[in-house]
Each structure stands twice: as C-alpha cells, then as structure tokens.
Amino acid sequence: MRIRVLVVLLFLAAGAYVSHARVESAVLPQRALSDFPLALGEWRSTGQVFFDSETMAVLRPTDYLVRLYTNGAGRRIGLYVGFHGGGKGAGAIHSPRNCLPGAGWLQVDSARMDVPTPAGAVQLVRATYAKEAEGSVYYYWYEVRGETMTDDMDLKLAELRNAVLYGRRDAAFIRLDVPVHQAEGADADVAAFIAQLYPQLRLFLPR
C-alpha cells in the first residue's frame, strides 16, 4: 500500500510539472454512444433514459448511455456507460463507493469478479446495495485505453500515467444493475450479457 501511495505522489509531481508545458487534450469516443447496438445476443433494448440538465451539470460526461436490456425470459439488466474525455472543464468519474452511500444506499456485500469475453477478460466489482425497501445488485468497472480495473486508486494511476505520457486523461465508467429480486442467477445473466457487450464496447471507447 505504501509503495502505491509513493507511486501516486510521483505521478502527481510529474503531472504537475508536465501540465506547465503540455495542455491535456479532450478525447472523444470512437463512435457516439447513441449508436450502440439495441440488440446484444438474446438481450434487446427496451428503454433508454436521457439525463436532465441538473444531472448533466453534476456528472459532466463527454458522452453517456443509459439503457435497459431484457431477454426472452423477462430478466432485465440496466446499462450505464459514462465516458469522460478529459480536457478543460471535463467532469471526473464519480465512484459508486462514495456516491451510493452518500445518497442513502447501504452496501450489503461486495466482491471482485473476472468475466471472460471474446475480447478479453473484464475485471469488475459485484456489490449489493439496499435503501429502505429497494435493492439492486451492481456490476461495475473502470476502463482506461482498453484496460479494465476495479480500484479507485488504480483508476487515478492510469489517468495520471496517460496525462504524463500522452497528454490525455480520458476514462470510462461502466455499470450494470439488476433488481435484487432477480439476484439469483444474476451472475450468470451478467456474464452472458458482458460477453456480448464488451466486444462492442471496445469499438466505441478510445484506445
């Protein structure tokens, strides 16, 4: 842990030095997320949400996608992809470890998972949150230039490394959610969904 903190401090110092000589470039997705496929294997989009101006002012994504996908058995998975392109005035990714408890959600459990896909394994966090009579199982990860990660510090390190080496600080946050009453069998549903999702996602997020 101490080594990781020292590495972060070194990157921060290097980033502060480089920022005087280099302007970080805003990065766009390879394709607009609104063009993301409506069908992923057996899963079909059955709804899409658009943020209001207040939510956009808080999250400040460069591009985003909020959709509900359902399969033939009626099981559903909510999808959120938030891409933050960096550059002047860009918003940072909001960690669910802070945002959900701050909104009154209690974390019930949390574990890490590796999900194999045709485009490579995805490292993610599986966490159950409850608020009064509501509950959801969340599956989420961060992505920086094709690398998936689950830890907030790893995200910061990846962003700083890219800022120092390439003059860019873009990153993405991907979250799936399943209602708690659908928790039984949710891991299998999500693994099958991600196997279809991830190869497509790599065509949209910059490398």
C-alpha positions as a Python dict, from the first residue, in 0.01 Angstrom:
ca = {
    (1, 'M'): (0, 0, 0),
    (2, 'R'): (283, 239, 91),
    (3, 'I'): (451, 174, -245),
    (4, 'R'): (130, 254, -430),
    (5, 'V'): (96, 582, -242),
    (6, 'L'): (455, 675, -332),
    (7, 'V'): (386, 594, -697),
    (8, 'V'): (77, 817, -690),
    (9, 'L'): (280, 1101, -536),
    (10, 'L'): (548, 1062, -803),
    (11, 'F'): (290, 1073, -1081),
    (12, 'L'): (126, 1375, -920),
    (13, 'A'): (458, 1556, -911),
    (14, 'A'): (532, 1459, -1272),
    (15, 'G'): (181, 1558, -1377),
    (16, 'A'): (215, 1899, -1213),
    (17, 'Y'): (545, 1954, -1392),
    (18, 'V'): (416, 1840, -1733),
    (19, 'S'): (96, 2046, -1703),
    (20, 'H'): (304, 2364, -1735),
    (21, 'A'): (437, 2256, -2074),
    (22, 'R'): (153, 2046, -2215),
    (23, 'V'): (-219, 2105, -2247),
    (24, 'E'): (-427, 1792, -2194),
    (25, 'S'): (-637, 1715, -2499),
    (26, 'A'): (-1006, 1635, -2482),
    (27, 'V'): (-1071, 1290, -2629),
    (28, 'L'): (-1391, 1178, -2799),
    (29, 'P'): (-1530, 824, -2826),
    (30, 'Q'): (-1454, 641, -3148),
    (31, 'R'): (-1830, 646, -3213),
    (32, 'A'): (-2120, 820, -3041),
    (33, 'L'): (-2267, 601, -2767),
    (34, 'S'): (-2616, 674, -2902),
    (35, 'D'): (-2520, 439, -3189),
    (36, 'F'): (-2459, 148, -2952),
    (37, 'P'): (-2642, -170, -3065),
    (38, 'L'): (-3000, -217, -2950),
    (39, 'A'): (-2955, -595, -2957),
    (40, 'L'): (-2678, -786, -2779),
    (41, 'G'): (-2724, -1157, -2837),
    (42, 'E'): (-3053, -1255, -2674),
    (43, 'W'): (-3077, -918, -2499),
    (44, 'R'): (-3288, -640, -2651),
    (45, 'S'): (-3307, -274, -2552),
    (46, 'T'): (-3649, -197, -2403),
    (47, 'G'): (-3589, 160, -2288),
    (48, 'Q'): (-3344, 448, -2279),
    (49, 'V'): (-3300, 734, -2032),
    (50, 'F'): (-3167, 1084, -2101),
    (51, 'F'): (-3030, 1296, -1817),
    (52, 'D'): (-3180, 1632, -1730),
    (53, 'S'): (-2963, 1943, -1721),
    (54, 'E'): (-2913, 1922, -1344),
    (55, 'T'): (-2778, 1567, -1362),
    (56, 'M'): (-2556, 1658, -1656),
    (57, 'A'): (-2414, 1951, -1459),
    (58, 'V'): (-2316, 1714, -1177),
    (59, 'L'): (-2181, 1420, -1381),
    (60, 'R'): (-2044, 1616, -1680),
    (61, 'P'): (-1978, 1317, -1907),
    (62, 'T'): (-1843, 1374, -2256),
    (63, 'D'): (-2087, 1106, -2375),
    (64, 'Y'): (-2310, 859, -2196),
    (65, 'L'): (-2562, 582, -2245),
    (66, 'V'): (-2839, 465, -2011),
    (67, 'R'): (-3043, 170, -2136),
    (68, 'L'): (-3250, -120, -2013),
    (69, 'Y'): (-3195, -458, -2179),
    (70, 'T'): (-3432, -755, -2140),
    (71, 'N'): (-3407, -1115, -2258),
    (72, 'G'): (-3680, -1357, -2368),
    (73, 'A'): (-3728, -1483, -2013),
    (74, 'G'): (-3814, -1132, -1894),
    (75, 'R'): (-3495, -1086, -1696),
    (76, 'R'): (-3354, -735, -1716),
    (77, 'I'): (-3018, -564, -1693),
    (78, 'G'): (-2969, -189, -1672),
    (79, 'L'): (-2665, -49, -1851),
    (80, 'Y'): (-2483, 278, -1787),
    (81, 'V'): (-2174, 383, -1981),
    (82, 'G'): (-2022, 716, -1888),
    (83, 'F'): (-1727, 837, -2095),
    (84, 'H'): (-1521, 1128, -1964),
    (85, 'G'): (-1288, 1267, -2228),
    (86, 'G'): (-1070, 1489, -2012),
    (87, 'G'): (-962, 1836, -2118),
    (88, 'K'): (-1065, 2171, -1977),
    (89, 'G'): (-1393, 2166, -1782),
    (90, 'A'): (-1439, 1789, -1810),
    (91, 'G'): (-1608, 1607, -1524),
    (92, 'A'): (-1439, 1334, -1324),
    (93, 'I'): (-1579, 985, -1274),
    (94, 'H'): (-1791, 955, -959),
    (95, 'S'): (-1700, 644, -763),
    (96, 'P'): (-2005, 438, -658),
    (97, 'R'): (-1823, 364, -333),
    (98, 'N'): (-1883, 728, -241),
    (99, 'C'): (-2191, 831, -440),
    (100, 'L'): (-2429, 550, -341),
    (101, 'P'): (-2369, 571, 37),
    (102, 'G'): (-2390, 949, 4),
    (103, 'A'): (-2739, 906, -144),
    (104, 'G'): (-2851, 683, 143),
    (105, 'W'): (-2774, 341, -6),
    (106, 'L'): (-2620, 82, 229),
    (107, 'Q'): (-2366, -161, 88),
    (108, 'V'): (-2467, -515, 181),
    (109, 'D'): (-2182, -705, 19),
    (110, 'S'): (-1903, -659, -233),
    (111, 'A'): (-1670, -891, -426),
    (112, 'R'): (-1450, -885, -733),
    (113, 'M'): (-1514, -1096, -1041),
    (114, 'D'): (-1333, -1174, -1367),
    (115, 'V'): (-1565, -1225, -1663),
    (116, 'P'): (-1419, -1385, -1978),
    (117, 'T'): (-1527, -1239, -2314),
    (118, 'P'): (-1416, -1288, -2676),
    (119, 'A'): (-1236, -951, -2645),
    (120, 'G'): (-1053, -1038, -2321),
    (121, 'A'): (-1137, -1072, -1953),
    (122, 'V'): (-1321, -793, -1771),
    (123, 'Q'): (-1234, -722, -1408),
    (124, 'L'): (-1535, -590, -1220),
    (125, 'V'): (-1690, -533, -880),
    (126, 'R'): (-2015, -704, -781),
    (127, 'A'): (-2188, -516, -499),
    (128, 'T'): (-2536, -527, -346),
    (129, 'Y'): (-2686, -203, -216),
    (130, 'A'): (-3012, -150, -25),
    (131, 'K'): (-3218, 155, 60),
    (132, 'E'): (-3534, 100, 267),
    (133, 'A'): (-3741, -149, 64),
    (134, 'E'): (-3532, -108, -251),
    (135, 'G'): (-3228, -306, -353),
    (136, 'S'): (-3001, -357, -653),
    (137, 'V'): (-2701, -568, -746),
    (138, 'Y'): (-2441, -358, -927),
    (139, 'Y'): (-2162, -480, -1150),
    (140, 'Y'): (-1915, -211, -1246),
    (141, 'W'): (-1566, -135, -1366),
    (142, 'Y'): (-1349, 149, -1490),
    (143, 'E'): (-1173, 148, -1825),
    (144, 'V'): (-874, 347, -1948),
    (145, 'R'): (-744, 291, -2302),
    (146, 'G'): (-867, -69, -2318),
    (147, 'E'): (-761, -166, -1964),
    (148, 'T'): (-1032, -262, -1714),
    (149, 'M'): (-988, -202, -1342),
    (150, 'T'): (-1193, -207, -1022),
    (151, 'D'): (-994, 3, -777),
    (152, 'D'): (-1027, 381, -745),
    (153, 'M'): (-654, 425, -692),
    (154, 'D'): (-573, 214, -999),
    (155, 'L'): (-803, 445, -1196),
    (156, 'K'): (-621, 754, -1070),
    (157, 'L'): (-284, 598, -1151),
    (158, 'A'): (-395, 512, -1504),
    (159, 'E'): (-530, 864, -1558),
    (160, 'L'): (-211, 1023, -1429),
    (161, 'R'): (9, 792, -1637),
    (162, 'N'): (-180, 886, -1952),
    (163, 'A'): (-170, 1255, -1864),
    (164, 'V'): (208, 1243, -1819),
    (165, 'L'): (289, 1020, -2116),
    (166, 'Y'): (23, 1111, -2369),
    (167, 'G'): (-131, 1440, -2258),
    (168, 'R'): (-479, 1288, -2214),
    (169, 'R'): (-689, 1192, -1913),
    (170, 'D'): (-991, 1012, -2063),
    (171, 'A'): (-1162, 725, -1881),
    (172, 'A'): (-1492, 540, -1880),
    (173, 'F'): (-1719, 402, -1610),
    (174, 'I'): (-1939, 104, -1695),
    (175, 'R'): (-2214, -13, -1461),
    (176, 'L'): (-2475, -285, -1489),
    (177, 'D'): (-2761, -315, -1241),
    (178, 'V'): (-3003, -596, -1164),
    (179, 'P'): (-3302, -570, -927),
    (180, 'V'): (-3238, -752, -601),
    (181, 'H'): (-3535, -985, -652),
    (182, 'Q'): (-3352, -1109, -963),
    (183, 'A'): (-3027, -1168, -772),
    (184, 'E'): (-3049, -1546, -800),
    (185, 'G'): (-2886, -1630, -1131),
    (186, 'A'): (-2779, -1268, -1185),
    (187, 'D'): (-2408, -1352, -1208),
    (188, 'A'): (-2473, -1591, -1498),
    (189, 'D'): (-2702, -1337, -1669),
    (190, 'V'): (-2446, -1061, -1636),
    (191, 'A'): (-2157, -1280, -1754),
    (192, 'A'): (-2355, -1375, -2066),
    (193, 'F'): (-2451, -1011, -2123),
    (194, 'I'): (-2094, -883, -2085),
    (195, 'A'): (-1969, -1147, -2329),
    (196, 'Q'): (-2191, -975, -2588),
    (197, 'L'): (-2142, -620, -2458),
    (198, 'Y'): (-1767, -590, -2424),
    (199, 'P'): (-1654, -664, -2781),
    (200, 'Q'): (-1899, -398, -2900),
    (201, 'L'): (-1793, -151, -2632),
    (202, 'R'): (-1433, -168, -2748),
    (203, 'L'): (-1546, -33, -3087),
    (204, 'F'): (-1675, 282, -2914),
    (205, 'L'): (-1426, 365, -2639),
    (206, 'P'): (-1089, 512, -2746),
    (207, 'R'): (-771, 313, -2709),
}
